[in-house]
Coordinates of C-alpha atoms in Angstrom, one line a residue:
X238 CA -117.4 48.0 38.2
X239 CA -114.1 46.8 37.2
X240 CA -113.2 47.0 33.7
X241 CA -109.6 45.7 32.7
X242 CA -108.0 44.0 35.7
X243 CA -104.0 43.2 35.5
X244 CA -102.1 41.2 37.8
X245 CA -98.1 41.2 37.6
X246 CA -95.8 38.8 39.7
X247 CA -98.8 38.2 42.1
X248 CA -99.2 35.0 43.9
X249 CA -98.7 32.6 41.2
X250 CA -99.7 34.4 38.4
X251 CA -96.8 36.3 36.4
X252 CA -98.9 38.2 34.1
X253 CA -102.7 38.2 34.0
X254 CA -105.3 40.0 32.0
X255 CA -108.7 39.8 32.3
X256 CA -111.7 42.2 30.5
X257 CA -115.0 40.9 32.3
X258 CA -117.8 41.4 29.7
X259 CA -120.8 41.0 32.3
X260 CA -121.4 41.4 35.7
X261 CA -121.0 37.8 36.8
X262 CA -117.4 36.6 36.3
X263 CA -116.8 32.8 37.2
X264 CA -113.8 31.6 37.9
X265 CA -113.2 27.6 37.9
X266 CA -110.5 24.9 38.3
X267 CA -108.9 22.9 40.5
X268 CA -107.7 23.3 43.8
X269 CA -104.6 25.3 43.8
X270 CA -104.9 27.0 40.7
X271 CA -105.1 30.0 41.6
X272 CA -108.5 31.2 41.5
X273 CA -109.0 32.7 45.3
X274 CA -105.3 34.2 44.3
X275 CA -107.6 36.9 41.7
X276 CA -109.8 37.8 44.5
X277 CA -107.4 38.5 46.6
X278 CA -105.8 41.0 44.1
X279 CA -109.3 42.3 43.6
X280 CA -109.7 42.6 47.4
X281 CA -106.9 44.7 47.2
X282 CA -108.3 47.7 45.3
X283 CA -109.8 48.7 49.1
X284 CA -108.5 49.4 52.1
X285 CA -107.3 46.9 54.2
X286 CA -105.2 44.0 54.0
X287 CA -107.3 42.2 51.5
X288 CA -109.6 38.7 51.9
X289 CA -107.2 36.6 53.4
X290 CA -105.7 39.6 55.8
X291 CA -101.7 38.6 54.3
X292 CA -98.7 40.3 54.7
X293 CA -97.9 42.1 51.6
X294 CA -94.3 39.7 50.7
X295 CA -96.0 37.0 50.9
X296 CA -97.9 37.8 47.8
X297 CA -95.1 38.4 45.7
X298 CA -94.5 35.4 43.1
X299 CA -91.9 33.1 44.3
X300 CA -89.8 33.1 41.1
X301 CA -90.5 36.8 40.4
X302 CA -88.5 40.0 40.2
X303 CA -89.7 40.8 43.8
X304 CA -92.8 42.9 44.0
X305 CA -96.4 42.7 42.5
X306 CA -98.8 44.6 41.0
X307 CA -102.2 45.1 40.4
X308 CA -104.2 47.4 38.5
X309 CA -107.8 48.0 37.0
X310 CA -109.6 50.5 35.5
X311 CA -112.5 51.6 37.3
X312 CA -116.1 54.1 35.7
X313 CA -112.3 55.7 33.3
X314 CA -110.2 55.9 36.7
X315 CA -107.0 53.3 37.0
X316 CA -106.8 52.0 40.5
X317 CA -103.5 50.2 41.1
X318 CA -101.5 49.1 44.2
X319 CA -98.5 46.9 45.0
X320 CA -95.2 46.7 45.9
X321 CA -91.6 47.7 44.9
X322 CA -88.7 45.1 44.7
X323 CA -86.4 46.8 47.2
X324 CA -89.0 47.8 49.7
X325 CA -91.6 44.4 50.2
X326 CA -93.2 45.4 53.3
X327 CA -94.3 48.6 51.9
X328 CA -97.8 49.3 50.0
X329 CA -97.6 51.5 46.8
X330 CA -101.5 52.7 45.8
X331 CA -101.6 54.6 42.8
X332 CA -105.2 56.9 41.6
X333 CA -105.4 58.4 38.3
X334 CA -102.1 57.7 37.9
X335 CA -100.9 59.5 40.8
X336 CA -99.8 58.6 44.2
X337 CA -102.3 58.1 47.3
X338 CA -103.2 56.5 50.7
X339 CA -105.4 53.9 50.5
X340 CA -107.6 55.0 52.5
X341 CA -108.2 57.3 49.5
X342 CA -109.7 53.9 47.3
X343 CA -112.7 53.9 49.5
X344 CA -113.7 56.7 47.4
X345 CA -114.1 54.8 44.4
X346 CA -114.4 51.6 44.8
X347 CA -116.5 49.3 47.6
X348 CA -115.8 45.5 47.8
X349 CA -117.1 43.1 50.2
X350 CA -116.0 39.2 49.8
X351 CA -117.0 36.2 51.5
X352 CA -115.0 33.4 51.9
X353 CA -114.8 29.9 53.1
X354 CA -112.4 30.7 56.2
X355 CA -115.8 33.3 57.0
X356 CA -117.9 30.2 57.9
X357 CA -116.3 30.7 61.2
X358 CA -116.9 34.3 61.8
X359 CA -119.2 33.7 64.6
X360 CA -117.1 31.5 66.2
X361 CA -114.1 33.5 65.6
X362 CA -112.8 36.0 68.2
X363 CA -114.6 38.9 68.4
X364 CA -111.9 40.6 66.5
X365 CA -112.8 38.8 63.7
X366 CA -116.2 39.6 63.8
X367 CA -114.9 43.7 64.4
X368 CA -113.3 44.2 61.3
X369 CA -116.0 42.4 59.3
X370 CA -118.2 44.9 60.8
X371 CA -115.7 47.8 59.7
X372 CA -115.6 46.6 55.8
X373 CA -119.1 46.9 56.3
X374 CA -119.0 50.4 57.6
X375 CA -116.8 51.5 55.4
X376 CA -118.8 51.2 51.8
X377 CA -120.8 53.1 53.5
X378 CA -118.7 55.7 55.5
X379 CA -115.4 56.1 53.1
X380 CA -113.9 58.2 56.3
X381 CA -114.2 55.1 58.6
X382 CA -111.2 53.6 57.6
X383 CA -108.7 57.1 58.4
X384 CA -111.1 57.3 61.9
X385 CA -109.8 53.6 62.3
X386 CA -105.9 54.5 61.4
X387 CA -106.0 57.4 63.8
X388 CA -107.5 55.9 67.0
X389 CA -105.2 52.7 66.4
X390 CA -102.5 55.3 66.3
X391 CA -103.2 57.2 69.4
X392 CA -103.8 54.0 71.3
X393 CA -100.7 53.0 70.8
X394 CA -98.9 55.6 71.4
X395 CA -101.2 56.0 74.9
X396 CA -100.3 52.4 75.4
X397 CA -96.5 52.9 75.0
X398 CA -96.7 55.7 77.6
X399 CA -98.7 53.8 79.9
X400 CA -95.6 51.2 80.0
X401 CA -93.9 53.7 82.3
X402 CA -97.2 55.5 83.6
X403 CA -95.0 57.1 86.7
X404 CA -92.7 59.2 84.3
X405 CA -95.9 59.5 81.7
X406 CA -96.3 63.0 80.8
X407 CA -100.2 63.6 81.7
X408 CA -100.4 66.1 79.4
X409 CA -99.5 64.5 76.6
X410 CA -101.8 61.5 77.9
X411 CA -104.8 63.6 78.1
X412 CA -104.2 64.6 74.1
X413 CA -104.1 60.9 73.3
X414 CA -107.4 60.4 75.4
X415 CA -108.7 63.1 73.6
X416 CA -107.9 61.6 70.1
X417 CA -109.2 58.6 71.1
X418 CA -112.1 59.9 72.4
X419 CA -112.7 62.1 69.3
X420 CA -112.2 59.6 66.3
X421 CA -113.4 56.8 68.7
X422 CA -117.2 58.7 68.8
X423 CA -116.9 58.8 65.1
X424 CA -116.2 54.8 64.6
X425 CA -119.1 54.0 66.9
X426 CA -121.7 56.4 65.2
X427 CA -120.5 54.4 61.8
X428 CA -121.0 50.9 63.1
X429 CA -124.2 52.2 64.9
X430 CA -125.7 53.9 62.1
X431 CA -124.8 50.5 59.4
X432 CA -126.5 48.0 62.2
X433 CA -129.5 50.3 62.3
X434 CA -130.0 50.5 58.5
X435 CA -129.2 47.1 57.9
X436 CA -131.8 45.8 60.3
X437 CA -134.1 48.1 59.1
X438 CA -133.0 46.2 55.5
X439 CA -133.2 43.0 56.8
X440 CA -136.5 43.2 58.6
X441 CA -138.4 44.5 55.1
X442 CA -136.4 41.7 52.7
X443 CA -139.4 39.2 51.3
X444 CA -138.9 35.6 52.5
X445 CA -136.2 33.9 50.7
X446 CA -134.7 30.3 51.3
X447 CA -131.7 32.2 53.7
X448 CA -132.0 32.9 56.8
X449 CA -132.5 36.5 58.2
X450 CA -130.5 37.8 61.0
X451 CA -130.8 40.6 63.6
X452 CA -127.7 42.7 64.3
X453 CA -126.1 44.1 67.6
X454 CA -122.9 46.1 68.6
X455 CA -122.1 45.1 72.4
X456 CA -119.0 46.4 74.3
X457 CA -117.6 45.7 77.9
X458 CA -119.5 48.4 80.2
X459 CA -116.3 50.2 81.0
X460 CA -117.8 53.5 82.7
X461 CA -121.2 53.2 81.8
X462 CA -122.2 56.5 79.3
X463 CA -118.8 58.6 80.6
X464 CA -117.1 59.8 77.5
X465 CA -114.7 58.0 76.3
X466 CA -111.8 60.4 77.9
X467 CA -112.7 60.7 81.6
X468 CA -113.1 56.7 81.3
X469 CA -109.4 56.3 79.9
X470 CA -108.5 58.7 82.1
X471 CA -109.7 56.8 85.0
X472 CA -108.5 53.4 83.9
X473 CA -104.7 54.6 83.3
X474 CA -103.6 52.4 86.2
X475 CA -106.0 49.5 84.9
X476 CA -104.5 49.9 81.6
X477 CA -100.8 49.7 82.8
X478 CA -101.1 47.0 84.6
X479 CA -103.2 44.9 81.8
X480 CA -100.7 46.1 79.5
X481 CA -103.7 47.0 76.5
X482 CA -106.3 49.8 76.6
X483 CA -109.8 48.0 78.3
X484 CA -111.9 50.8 77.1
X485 CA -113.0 52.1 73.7
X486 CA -114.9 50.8 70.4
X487 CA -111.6 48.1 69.4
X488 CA -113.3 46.1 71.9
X489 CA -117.1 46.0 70.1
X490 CA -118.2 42.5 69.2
X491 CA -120.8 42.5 66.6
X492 CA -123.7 40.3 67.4
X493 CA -125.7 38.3 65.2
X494 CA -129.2 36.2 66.3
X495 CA -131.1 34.1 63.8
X496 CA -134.8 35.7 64.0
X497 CA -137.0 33.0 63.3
X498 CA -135.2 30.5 65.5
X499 CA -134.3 33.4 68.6
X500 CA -131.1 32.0 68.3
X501 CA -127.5 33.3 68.6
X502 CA -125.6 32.6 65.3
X503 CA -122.6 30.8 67.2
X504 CA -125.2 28.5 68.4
X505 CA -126.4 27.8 64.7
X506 CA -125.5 25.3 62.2
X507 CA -122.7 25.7 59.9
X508 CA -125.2 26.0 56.7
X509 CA -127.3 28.3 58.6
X510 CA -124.7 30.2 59.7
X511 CA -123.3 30.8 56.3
X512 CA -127.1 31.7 54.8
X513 CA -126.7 34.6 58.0
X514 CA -123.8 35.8 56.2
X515 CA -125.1 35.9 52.9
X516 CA -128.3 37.7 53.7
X517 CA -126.2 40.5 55.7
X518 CA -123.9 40.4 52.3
X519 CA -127.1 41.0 50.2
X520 CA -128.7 43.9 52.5
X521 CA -125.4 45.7 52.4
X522 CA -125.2 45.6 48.7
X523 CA -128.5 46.9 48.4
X524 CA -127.5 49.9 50.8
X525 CA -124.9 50.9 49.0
X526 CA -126.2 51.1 46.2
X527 CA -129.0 53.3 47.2
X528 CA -126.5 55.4 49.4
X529 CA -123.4 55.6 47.1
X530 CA -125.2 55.8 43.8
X531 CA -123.4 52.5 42.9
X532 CA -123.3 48.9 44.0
X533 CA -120.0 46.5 46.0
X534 CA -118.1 44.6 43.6
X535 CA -119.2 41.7 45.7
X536 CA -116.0 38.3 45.6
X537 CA -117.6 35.2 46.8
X538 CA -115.2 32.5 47.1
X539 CA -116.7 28.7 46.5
X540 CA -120.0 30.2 47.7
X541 CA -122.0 27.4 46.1
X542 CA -120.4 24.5 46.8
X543 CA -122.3 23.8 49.7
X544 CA -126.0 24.7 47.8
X545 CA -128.8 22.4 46.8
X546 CA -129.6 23.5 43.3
X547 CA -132.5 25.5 44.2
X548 CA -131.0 27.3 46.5
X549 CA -128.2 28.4 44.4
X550 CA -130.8 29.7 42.0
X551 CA -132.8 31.6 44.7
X552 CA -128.8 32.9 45.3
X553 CA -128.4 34.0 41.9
X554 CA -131.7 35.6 41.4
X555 CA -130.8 37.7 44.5
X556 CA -127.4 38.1 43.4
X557 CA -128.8 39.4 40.2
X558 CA -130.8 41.9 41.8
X559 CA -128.1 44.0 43.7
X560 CA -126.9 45.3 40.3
X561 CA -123.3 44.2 41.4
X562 CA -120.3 43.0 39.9
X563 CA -120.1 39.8 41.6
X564 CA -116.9 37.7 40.9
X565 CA -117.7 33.6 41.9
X566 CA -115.2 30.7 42.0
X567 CA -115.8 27.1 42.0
X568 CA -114.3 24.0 41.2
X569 CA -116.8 23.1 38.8
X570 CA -118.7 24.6 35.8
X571 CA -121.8 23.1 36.2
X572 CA -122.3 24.8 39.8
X573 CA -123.4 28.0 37.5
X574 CA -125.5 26.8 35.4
X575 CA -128.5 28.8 36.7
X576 CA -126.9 31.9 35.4
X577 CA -127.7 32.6 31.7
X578 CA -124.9 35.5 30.8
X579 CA -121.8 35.0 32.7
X580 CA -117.8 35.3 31.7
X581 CA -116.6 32.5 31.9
X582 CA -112.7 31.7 32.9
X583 CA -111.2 28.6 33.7
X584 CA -107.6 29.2 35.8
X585 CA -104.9 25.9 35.7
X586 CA -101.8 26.7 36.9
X587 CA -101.6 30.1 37.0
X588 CA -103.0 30.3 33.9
X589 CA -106.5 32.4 32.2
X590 CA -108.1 30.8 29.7
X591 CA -112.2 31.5 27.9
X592 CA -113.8 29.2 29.4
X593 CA -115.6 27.1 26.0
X594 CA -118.7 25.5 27.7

């Protein structure tokens, strides 16, 4: 869990300090105030581009010095990350004080988030739907994220070559195929091995007012079960001409059915698709914490605005049960009053302040 959080010149918060004192942080106020703006910096503290997927000078406070920073102190380890003044396009990530990748916060921290733009992740591209798969994969396999970073780099390189395929060296084309194919076995045995354990999760989860989905990986059939080398081998002409590789696991789509209705999630309604979402959210928490020793920091962004009463107490009752540290936002107090023990923290402007009710 996270223990003191600081924010500096992020968004539009100069200077922020909070010190949760339970596991269920609520955030309230008014649109604008900045409340998504601390999950974001939380977001942050992982690999990745963070909940709302922004470039990095965009976060920086309008009227600040030029960079941001954010830090928390995590089971006696300070995580920070952030940016320099002079260099705005360029991530800092500091562990323990010294400096890291980070790819290297995987290995202490997981957070998963869900937010209001996510209501559309089944009708999103299937890009979108990819890299929620991949934060999924990646609580659970910390090394997903460098497999990631190393195919993506070896494509494009592959890609750049492919622009001029007659003068291509082939030699140095069959090392990028073989890169590919390497760290591209390793990304699909992750997202193979999460969907598998998380329907496994699903299927055994008691009945509980949100829906329960089934989970699928599908891929274009580009070569049938060829490795992945002899197919981008074959396709280097294909892939010239298209201008993009047409083979490989960056073009999974992650599939999602609602089982009691034998329905595809796209085809769902927009409440039942967001009860999908949060009974994969639930499952995964439980995961890792049975595989990691320790439970996501889970960020749900005005998750129950759109709740009947009861149902946001069956949510919190579940919530309750992953052991996480879930931080909630809300433009209203009273849409957590089911919770008994909660810190409380109302954000205006910018501002933190003890929430008094």
């Amino acid at each position: 869990m996270l223990g003191r959080l600081t924010l500096s010149d992020f968004r539009n918060h100069a200077d922020a300090l909070i010190v949760p004192e339970h596991r269920f942080i609520v955030l309230t106020g008014d649109n604008g105030a900045g409340k998504t703006n601390i999950l974001e910096a939380v977001s942050l503290l992982a690999p990745g581009r963070g909940l709302r997927g922004a470039a990095l000078r965009e976060m920086r406070r309008q009227d600040g010095a030029g960079g941001f920073g954010i830090a928390a102190e995590v089971d006696g380890v300070v995580l920070g990350t952030g940016v320099l003044s002079g260099t705005p396009d360029r991530r800092q990530v500091r562990i323990g004080g010294a400096s890291a990748s980070a790819n290297a916060l995987a290995d202490h921290l997981s957070i998963m988030w869900l937010t209001p733009a996510m209501d559309r992740l089944f009708l999103d591209s299937p890009g979108g739907r990819r890299r929620f798969l991949d934060r999924l994969t990646l609580a659970l396999h910390p090394g997903h994220a460098v497999h990631s970073a190393r195919y993506d780099a070896a494509m494009r390189a592959r890609n750049r070559l492919l622009n001029d395929l007659r003068s291509a060296d082939p030699v140095w084309l069959d090392a990028l195929e073989a890169q590919m194919g390497e760290h591209g076995a390793a990304l699909a045995g992750a997202r193979v091995d999460l969907v598998a354990r998380l329907n496994h999760a699903l299927r055994d989860q008691p009945d509980t007012p949100f829906a329960r989905p089934h989970m699928a990986i599908d891929g274009p059939d580009e070569g049938g079960d060829d490795p992945l080398p002899l197919r981008l081998a074959r396709g280097r002409r294909r892939d010239a001409v298209a201008g993009r590789t047409l083979a490989g696991p960056h073009r999974d789509d992650l599939i999602v059915t609602h089982i009691a209705r034998s329905q595809p999630a796209a085809l769902c309604s927009t409440g039942e698709q967001k009860a999908l979402l949060l009974s994969i959210l639930l499952a995964h928490a439980a995961l890792v914490r049975d595989d990691r020793g320790h439970p996501p920091v889970l960020l749900l962004d005005e998750v129950a605005a759109h709740l009947d009463p009861s149902r946001r107490t069956a949510l919190f009752a579940r919530l309750e049960q992953t052991g996480s540290q879930i931080w909630m936002t809300g433009t209203e107090d009273s849409l957590f009053n089911a919770l008994a023990v909660a810190t409380r923290l109302t954000i205006t402007a910018g501002q933190i302040f003890r929430s008094t009710t």
